[in-house]
Short mmCIF file of C-alpha atoms and ligand atoms in Angstrom, two decimals:
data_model
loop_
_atom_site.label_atom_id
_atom_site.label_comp_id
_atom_site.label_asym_id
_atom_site.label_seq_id
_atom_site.Cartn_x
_atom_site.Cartn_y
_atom_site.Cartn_z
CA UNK A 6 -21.53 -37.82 -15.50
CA UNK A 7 -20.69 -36.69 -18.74
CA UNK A 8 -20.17 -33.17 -18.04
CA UNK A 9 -19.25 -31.61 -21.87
CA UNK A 10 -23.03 -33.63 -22.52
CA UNK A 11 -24.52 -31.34 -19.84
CA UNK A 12 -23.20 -27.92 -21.17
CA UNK A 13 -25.88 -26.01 -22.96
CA UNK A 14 -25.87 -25.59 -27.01
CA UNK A 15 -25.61 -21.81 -26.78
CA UNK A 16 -21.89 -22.05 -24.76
CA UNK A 17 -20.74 -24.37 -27.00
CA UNK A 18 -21.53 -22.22 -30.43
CA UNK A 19 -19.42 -19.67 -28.25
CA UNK A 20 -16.35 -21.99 -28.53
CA UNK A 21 -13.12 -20.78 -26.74
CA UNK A 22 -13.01 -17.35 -25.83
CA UNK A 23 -11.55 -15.15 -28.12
CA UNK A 24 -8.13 -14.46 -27.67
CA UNK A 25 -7.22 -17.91 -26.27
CA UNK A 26 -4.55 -18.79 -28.87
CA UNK A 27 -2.49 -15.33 -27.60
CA UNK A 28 -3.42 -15.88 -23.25
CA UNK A 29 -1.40 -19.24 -24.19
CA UNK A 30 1.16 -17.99 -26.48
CA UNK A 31 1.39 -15.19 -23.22
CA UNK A 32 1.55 -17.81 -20.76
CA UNK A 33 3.99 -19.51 -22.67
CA UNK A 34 6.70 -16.31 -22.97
CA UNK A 35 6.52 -15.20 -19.65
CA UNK A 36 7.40 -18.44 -18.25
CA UNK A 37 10.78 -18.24 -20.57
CA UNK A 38 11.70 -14.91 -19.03
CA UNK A 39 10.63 -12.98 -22.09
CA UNK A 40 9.91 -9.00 -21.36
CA UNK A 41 6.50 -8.62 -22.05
CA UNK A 42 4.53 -5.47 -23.90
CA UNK A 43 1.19 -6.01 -23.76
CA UNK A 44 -1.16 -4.59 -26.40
CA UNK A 45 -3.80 -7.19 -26.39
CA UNK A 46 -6.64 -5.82 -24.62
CA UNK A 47 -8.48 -3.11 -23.96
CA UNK A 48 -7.52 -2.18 -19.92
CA UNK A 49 -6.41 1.55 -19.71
CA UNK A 50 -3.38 2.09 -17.41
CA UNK A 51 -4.19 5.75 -16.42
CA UNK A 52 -5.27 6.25 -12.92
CA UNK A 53 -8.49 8.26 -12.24
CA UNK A 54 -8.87 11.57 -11.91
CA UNK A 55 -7.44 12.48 -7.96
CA UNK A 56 -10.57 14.30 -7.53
CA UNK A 57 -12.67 10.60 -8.50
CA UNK A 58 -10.58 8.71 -5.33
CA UNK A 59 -11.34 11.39 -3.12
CA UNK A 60 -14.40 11.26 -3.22
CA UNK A 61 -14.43 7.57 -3.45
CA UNK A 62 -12.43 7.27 -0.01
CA UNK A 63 -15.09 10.07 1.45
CA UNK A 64 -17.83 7.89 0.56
CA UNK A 65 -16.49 4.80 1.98
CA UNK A 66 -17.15 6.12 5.21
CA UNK A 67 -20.27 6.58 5.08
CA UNK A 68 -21.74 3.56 6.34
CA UNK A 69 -25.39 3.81 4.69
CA UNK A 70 -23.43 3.35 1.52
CA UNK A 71 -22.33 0.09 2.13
CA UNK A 72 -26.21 -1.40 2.13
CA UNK A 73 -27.96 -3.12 -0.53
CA UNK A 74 -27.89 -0.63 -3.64
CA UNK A 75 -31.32 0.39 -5.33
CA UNK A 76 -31.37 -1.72 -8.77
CA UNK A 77 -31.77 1.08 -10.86
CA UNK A 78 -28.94 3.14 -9.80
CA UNK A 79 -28.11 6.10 -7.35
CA UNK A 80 -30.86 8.72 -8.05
CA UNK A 81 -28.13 11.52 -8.10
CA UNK A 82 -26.21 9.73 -10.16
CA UNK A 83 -28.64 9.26 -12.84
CA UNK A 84 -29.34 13.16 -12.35
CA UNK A 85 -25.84 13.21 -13.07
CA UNK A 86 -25.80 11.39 -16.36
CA UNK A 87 -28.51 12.81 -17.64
CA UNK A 88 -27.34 16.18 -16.79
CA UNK A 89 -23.85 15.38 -18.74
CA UNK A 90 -25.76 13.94 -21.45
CA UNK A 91 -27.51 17.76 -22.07
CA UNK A 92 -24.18 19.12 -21.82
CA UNK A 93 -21.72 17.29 -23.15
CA UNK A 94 -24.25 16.43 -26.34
CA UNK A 95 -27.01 18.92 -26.19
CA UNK A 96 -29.44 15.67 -25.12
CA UNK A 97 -32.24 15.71 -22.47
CA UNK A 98 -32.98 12.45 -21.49
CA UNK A 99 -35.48 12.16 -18.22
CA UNK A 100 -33.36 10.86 -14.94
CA UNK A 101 -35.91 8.58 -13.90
CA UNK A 102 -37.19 6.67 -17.01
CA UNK A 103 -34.64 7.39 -19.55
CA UNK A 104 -31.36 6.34 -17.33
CA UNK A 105 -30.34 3.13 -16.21
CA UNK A 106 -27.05 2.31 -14.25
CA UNK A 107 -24.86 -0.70 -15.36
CA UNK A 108 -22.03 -2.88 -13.62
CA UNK A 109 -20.14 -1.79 -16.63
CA UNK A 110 -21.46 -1.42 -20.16
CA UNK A 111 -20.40 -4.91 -21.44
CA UNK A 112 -22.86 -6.09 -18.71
CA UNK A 113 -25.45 -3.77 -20.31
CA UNK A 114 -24.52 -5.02 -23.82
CA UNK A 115 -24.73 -8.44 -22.85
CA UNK A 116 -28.02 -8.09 -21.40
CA UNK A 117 -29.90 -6.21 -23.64
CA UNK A 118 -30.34 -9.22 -25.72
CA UNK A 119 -32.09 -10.97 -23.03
CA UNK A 120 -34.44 -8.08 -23.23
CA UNK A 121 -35.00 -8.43 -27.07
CA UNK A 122 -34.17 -11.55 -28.83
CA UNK A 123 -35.98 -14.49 -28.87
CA UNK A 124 -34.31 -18.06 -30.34
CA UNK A 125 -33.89 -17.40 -33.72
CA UNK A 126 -34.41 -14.09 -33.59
CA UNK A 127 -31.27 -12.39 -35.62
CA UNK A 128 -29.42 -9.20 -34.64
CA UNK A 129 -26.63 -7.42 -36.95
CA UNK A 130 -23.81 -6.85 -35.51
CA UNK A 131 -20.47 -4.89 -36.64
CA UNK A 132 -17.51 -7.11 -37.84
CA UNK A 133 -14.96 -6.64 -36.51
CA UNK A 134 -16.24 -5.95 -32.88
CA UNK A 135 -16.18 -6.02 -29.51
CA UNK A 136 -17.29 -9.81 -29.41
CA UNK A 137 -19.93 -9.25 -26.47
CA UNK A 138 -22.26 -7.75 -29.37
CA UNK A 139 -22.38 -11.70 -31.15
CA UNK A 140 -21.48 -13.14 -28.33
CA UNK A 141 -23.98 -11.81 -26.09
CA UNK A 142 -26.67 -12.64 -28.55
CA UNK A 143 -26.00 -15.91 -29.42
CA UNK A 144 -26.20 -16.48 -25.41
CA UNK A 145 -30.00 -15.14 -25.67
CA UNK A 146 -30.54 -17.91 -27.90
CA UNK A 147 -30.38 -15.50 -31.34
CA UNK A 148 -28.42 -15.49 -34.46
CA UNK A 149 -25.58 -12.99 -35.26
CA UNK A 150 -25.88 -11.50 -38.41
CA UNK A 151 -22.53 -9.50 -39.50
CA UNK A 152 -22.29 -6.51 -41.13
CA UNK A 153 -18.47 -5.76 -42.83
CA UNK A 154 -16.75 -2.85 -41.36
CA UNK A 155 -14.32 -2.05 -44.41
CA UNK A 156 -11.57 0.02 -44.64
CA UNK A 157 -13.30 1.92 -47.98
CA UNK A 158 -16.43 2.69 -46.45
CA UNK A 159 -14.71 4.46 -43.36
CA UNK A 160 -15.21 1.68 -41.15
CA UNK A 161 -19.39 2.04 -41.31
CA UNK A 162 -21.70 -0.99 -42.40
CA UNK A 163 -23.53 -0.65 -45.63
CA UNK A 164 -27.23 -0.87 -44.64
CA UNK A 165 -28.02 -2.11 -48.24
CA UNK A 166 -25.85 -5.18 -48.34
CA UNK A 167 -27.56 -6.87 -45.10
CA UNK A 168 -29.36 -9.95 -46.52
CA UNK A 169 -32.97 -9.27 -47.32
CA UNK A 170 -33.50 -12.88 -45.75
CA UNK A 171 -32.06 -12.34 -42.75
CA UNK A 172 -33.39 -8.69 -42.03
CA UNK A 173 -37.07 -9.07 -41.36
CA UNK A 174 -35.74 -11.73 -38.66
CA UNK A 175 -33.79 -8.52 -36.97
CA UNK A 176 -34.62 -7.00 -34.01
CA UNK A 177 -31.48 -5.10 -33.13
CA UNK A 178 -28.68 -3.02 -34.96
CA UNK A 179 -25.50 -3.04 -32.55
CA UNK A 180 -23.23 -0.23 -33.47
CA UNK A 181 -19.84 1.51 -31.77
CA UNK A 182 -18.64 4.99 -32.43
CA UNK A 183 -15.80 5.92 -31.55
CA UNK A 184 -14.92 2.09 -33.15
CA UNK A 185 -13.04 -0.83 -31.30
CA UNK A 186 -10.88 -2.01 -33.37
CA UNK A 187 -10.85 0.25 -35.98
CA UNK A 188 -10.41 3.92 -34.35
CA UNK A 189 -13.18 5.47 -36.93
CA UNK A 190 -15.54 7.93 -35.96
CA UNK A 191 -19.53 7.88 -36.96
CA UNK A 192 -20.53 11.48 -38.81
CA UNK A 193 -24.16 13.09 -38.00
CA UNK A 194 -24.84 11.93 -41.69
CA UNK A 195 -24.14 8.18 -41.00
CA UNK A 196 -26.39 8.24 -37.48
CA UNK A 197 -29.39 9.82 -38.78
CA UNK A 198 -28.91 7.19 -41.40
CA UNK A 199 -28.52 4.51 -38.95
CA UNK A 200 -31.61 5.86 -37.16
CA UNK A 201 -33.92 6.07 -40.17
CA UNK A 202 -32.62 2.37 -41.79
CA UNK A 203 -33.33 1.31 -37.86
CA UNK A 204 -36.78 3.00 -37.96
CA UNK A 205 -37.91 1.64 -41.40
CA UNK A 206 -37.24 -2.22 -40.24
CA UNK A 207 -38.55 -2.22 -36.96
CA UNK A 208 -34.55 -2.64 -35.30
CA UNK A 209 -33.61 -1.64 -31.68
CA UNK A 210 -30.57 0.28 -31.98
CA UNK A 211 -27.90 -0.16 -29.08
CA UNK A 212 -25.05 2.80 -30.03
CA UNK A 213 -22.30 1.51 -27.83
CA UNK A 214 -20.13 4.78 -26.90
CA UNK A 215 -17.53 3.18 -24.40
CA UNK A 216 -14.99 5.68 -26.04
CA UNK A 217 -17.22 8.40 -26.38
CA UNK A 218 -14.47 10.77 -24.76
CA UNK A 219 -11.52 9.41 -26.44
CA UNK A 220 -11.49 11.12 -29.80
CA UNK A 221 -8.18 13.01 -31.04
CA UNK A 222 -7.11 16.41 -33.12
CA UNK A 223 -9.42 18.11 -31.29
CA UNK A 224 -12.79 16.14 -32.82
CA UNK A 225 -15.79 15.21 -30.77
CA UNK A 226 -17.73 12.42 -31.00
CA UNK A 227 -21.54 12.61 -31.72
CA UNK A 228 -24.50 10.87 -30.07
CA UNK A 229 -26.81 9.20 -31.66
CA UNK A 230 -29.64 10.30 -29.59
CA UNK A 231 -29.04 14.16 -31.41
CA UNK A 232 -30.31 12.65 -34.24
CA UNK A 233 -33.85 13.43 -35.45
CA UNK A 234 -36.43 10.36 -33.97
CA UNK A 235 -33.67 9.03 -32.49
CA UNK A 236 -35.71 8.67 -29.06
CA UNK A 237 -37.97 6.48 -30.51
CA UNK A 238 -35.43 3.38 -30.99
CA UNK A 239 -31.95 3.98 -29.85
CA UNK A 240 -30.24 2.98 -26.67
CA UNK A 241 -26.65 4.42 -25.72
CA UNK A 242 -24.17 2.87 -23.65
CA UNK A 243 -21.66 4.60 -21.86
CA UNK A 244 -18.96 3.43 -19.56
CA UNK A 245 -16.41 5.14 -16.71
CA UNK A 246 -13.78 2.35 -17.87
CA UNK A 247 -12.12 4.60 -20.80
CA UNK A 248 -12.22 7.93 -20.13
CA UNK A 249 -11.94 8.18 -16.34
CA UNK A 250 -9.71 5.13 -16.03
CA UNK A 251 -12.90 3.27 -13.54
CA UNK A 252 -12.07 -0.09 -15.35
CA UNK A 253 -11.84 -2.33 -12.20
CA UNK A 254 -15.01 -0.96 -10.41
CA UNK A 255 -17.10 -1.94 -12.78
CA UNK A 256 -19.60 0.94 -13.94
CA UNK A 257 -21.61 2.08 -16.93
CA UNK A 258 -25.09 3.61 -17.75
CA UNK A 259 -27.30 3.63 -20.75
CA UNK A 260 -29.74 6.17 -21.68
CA UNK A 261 -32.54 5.78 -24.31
CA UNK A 262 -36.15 5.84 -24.96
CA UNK A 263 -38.08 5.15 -21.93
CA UNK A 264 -39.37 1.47 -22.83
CA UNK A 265 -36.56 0.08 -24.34
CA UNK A 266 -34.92 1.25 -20.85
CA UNK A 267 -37.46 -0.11 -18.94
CA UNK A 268 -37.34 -3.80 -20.86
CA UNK A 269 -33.22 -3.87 -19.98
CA UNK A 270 -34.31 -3.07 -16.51
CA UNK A 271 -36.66 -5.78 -16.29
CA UNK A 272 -33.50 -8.07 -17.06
CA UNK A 273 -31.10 -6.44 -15.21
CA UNK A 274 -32.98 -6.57 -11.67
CA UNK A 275 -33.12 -10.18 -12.21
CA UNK A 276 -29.64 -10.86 -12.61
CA UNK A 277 -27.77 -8.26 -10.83
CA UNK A 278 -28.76 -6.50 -7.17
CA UNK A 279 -27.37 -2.93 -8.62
CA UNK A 280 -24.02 -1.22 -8.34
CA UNK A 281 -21.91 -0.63 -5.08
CA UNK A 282 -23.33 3.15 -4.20
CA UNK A 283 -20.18 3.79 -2.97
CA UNK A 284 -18.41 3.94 -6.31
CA UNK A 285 -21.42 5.39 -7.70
CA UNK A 286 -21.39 8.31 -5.60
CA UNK A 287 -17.66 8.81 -7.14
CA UNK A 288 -18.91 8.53 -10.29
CA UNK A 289 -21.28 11.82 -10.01
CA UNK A 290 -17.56 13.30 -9.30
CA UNK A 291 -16.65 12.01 -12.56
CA UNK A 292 -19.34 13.19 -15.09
CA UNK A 293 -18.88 16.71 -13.54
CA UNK A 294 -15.27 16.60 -14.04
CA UNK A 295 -14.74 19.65 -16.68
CA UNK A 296 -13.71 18.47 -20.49
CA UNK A 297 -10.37 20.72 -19.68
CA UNK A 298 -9.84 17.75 -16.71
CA UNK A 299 -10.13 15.16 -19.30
CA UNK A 300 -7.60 16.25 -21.73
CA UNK A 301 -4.76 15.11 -20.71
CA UNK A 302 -6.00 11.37 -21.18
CA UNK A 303 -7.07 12.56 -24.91
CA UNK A 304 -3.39 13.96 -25.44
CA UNK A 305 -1.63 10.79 -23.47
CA UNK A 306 -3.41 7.88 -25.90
CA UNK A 307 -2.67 10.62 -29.15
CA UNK A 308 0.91 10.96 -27.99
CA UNK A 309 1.22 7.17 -28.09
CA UNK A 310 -1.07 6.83 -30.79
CA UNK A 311 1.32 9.35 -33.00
CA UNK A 312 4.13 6.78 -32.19
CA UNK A 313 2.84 3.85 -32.83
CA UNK A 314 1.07 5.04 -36.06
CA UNK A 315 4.50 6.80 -37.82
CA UNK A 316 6.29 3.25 -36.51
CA UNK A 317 4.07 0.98 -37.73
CA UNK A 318 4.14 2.87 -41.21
CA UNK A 319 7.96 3.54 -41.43
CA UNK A 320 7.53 -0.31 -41.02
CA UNK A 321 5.90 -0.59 -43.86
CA UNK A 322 2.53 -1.22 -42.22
CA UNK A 323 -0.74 -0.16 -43.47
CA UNK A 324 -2.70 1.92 -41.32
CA UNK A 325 -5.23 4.70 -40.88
CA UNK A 326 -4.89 6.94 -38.34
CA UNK A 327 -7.46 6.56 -35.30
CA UNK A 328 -9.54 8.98 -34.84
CA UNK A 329 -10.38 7.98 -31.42
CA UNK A 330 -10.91 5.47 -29.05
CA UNK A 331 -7.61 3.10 -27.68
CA UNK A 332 -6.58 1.16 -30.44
CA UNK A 333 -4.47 1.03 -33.70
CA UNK A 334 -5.77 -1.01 -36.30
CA UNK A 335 -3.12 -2.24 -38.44
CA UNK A 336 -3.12 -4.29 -41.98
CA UNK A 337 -0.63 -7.05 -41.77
CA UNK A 338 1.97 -6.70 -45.02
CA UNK A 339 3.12 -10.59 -44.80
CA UNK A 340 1.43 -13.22 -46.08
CA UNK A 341 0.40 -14.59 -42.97
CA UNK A 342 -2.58 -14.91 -41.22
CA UNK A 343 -3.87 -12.46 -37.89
CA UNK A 344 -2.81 -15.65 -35.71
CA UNK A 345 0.36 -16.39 -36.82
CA UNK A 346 0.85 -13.29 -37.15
CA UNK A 347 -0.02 -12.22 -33.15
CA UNK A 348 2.03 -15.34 -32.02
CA UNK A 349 5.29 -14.66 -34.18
CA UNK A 350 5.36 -10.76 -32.36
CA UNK A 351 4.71 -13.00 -29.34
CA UNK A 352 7.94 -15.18 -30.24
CA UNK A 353 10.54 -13.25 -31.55
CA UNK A 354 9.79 -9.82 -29.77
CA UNK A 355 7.41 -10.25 -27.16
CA UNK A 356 5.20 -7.62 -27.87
CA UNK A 357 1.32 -8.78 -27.20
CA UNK A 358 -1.55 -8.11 -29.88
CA UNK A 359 -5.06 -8.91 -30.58
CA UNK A 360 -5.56 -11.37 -34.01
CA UNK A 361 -7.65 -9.27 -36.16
CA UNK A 362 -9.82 -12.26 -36.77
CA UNK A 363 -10.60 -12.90 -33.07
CA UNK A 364 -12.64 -9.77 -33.74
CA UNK A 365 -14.49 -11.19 -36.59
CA UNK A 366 -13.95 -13.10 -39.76
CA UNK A 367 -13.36 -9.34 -41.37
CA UNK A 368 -10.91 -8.43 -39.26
CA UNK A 369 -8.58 -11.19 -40.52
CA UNK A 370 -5.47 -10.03 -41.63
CA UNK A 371 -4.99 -6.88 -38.86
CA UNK A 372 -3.62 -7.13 -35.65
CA UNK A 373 -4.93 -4.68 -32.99
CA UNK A 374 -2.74 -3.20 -30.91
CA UNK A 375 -3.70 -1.08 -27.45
CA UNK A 376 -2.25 1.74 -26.71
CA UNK A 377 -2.13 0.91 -22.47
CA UNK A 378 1.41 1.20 -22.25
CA UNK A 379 3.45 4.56 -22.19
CA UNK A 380 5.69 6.27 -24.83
CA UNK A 381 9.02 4.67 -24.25
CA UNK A 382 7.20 1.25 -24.27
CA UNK A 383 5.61 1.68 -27.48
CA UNK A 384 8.78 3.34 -28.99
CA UNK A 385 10.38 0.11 -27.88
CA UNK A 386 8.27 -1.88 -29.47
CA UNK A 387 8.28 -0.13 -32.46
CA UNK A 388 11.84 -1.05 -31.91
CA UNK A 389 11.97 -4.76 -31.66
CA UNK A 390 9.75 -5.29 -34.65
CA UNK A 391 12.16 -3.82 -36.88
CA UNK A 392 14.02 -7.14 -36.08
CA UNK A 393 11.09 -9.51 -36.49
CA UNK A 394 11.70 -12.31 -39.08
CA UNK A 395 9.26 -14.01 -41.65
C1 PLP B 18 -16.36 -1.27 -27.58
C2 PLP B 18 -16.42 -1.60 -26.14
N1 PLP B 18 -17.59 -1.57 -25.50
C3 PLP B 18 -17.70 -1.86 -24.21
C4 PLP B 18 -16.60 -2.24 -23.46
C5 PLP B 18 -16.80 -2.63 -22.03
O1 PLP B 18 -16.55 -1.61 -21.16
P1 PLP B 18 -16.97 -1.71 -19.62
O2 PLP B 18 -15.69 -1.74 -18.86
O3 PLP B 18 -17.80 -0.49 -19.36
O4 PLP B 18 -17.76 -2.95 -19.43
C6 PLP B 18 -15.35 -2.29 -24.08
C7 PLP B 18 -14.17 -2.71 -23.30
O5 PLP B 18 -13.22 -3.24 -23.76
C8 PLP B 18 -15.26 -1.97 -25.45
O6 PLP B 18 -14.09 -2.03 -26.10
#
């Protein structure tokens, strides 16, 4: 059988997944020896919170946890999301219809195309991104339409550019404040724009707030769902990967007006039997974990943020600095392109990096780097680049 004949249309427009070119180039040092830094991806290193694993380990004794979890989530911990969401943001969303537990938000993200998008059907998404907006889309069958992030506008789209064609075929707006790659945050002004523009053309917004906690000097970041009529087409992701350092278990929740909800659960109980209550009774723990508790991971990734920025600049590196989220977003000041560039740091210093343009075809000529490893780490790589050779 020819097997590539029996792969379906929609994986192969996906192509190889993003970062392949670097996992090789990876591969490829570490089996010379070479002493890896690793600032491709987006995997915090900082533990949870000691108060999250206790009462993870409590909960894994209770053997009623261990069953078959309800689909929609742990009632108390939708209580407790919604509860956060009035005060952390000021938002009262209703447990019940409004909530919906995830097996982390890329899951979510992924699926909510299912929900909306029929073949052909087009949905804009930010460029650069976090690829499961386009990619998720184009595995519903629909078309990714992208909308520039550029360095002039602050790292928003311009609603007025998207192609008049292409925008009556649109059926969702896929945004992400506090921004991966680009470290911008989204003001009130920009939301209740994003809301209105969203409103007037019929769009499903999906706000995707997987950094919503990690946001420096002391700013916050805003949800969308403050803004006025918000409720009427906005869903908002959140995740326990970033701030509480939950990446491996797997958990996110989205809140949002009550049908849109409703149409990801329909998905969602087809695909997935619902998240391990175990960790989900942990994660009430978390979301009632005081803002004063999650500090020190703000002032950790600023710390290394701060170092990373002043070396990349004294390096003659273009950057702005992040106002949240994990990443620095840096313009590349050879001639070379976001590949070549990733591969030579690979090379001749070992330090890993995401090509800009793996991210989309505007974030050619950056290279992201994460800040997941510590101070003396990122000080040393600041250090071997100063030795890198063109
Ligand atoms: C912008 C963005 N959204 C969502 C996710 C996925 O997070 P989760 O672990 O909740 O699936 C990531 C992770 O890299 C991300 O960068």
């Amino acid at each position: 059988m020819d097997i590539e004949n029996r792969i379906s249309s929609r994986l192969k427009e996906l192509g190889e997944y993003v970062f392949h070119g670097v996992q090789e180039a990876k591969k490829k040092a570490l089996a010379s020896g070479k002493d890896i830094i690793d600032l491709a991806g987006g995997n915090p290193d900082l533990p949870p919170h000691p108060k999250i694993i206790a009462a993870l380990k409590q909960a894994a004794d209770v053997p009623e946890l261990h069953r078959h979890p309800i689909y929609e989530g742990l009632p108390e911990l939708k209580k407790a999301a919604a509860s956060w969401m009035k005060r952390r943001f000021g938002v009262e969303v209703d447990p019940e219809s409004e909530v919906l537990i995830l097996l982390g938000s890329k899951e979510g993200i992924a699926h909510v195309s299912w929900a909306f998008i029929n073949p052909g059907d087009v949905a804009l998404v930010p460029d650069p991104a976090y690829p499961v907006f386009r990619r998720g889309t184009i595995l519903a069958g629909g078309k990714p339409v992208l909308m520039p992030l550029l360095m002039e506008n602050r790292w928003l789209p311009d609603f007025q550019t998207i192609s008049k064609e292409e925008l009556p075929k649109a059926k969702l707006l896929f945004l992400n404040y506090p921004n991966n790659p680009t470290g911008a945050l989204a003001d009130r002004e920009f939301l209740q724009e994003a809301v209105d523009f969203a409103k007037e053309s019929e769009l499903v917004v999906c706000q995707d707030m997987a950094y919503s906690e990690i946001t420096f000097n002391g700013k916050k970041s805003e949800s969308i769902l403050t803004q006025e009529g918000a409720k009427e087409n906005c869903l908002e992701f959140f995740s326990f990967s970033k701030t509480y350092g939950m990446t491996g278990w797997r958990l996110g929740f989205v809140v949002g007006n009550a049908k849109l909800i409703d149409a990801l659960r329909r998905v969602e109980i087809n695909v997935n039997s619902g998240a391990f209550h175990v960790l989900q009774k942990a994660a009430v723990v978390a979301l009632a974990l005081e803002d004063s508790e999650i500090d020190p991971v703000r002032k950790t990734y600023q710390e290394r943020r701060d170092i990373l920025v002043k070396g990349l600049r004294d390096l003659e590196w273009e950057v702005k600095n992040p106002k949240g989220s994990i990443f620095v977003w840096a313009k590349i000041p050879y001639d070379v392109d976001s590949n070549r560039m990733a591969n030579l740091l690979i090379e001749q210093t070992g330090i890993i990096t995401a090509p800009g343009s793996g991210l989309g075809p505007s974030g050619e000529g950056y290279l992201r780097f994460s800040l997941i490893e510590d101070k003396d780490r990122l000080e040393e790589a600041v250090h071997r680049m100063k030795s890198l050779k063109l």
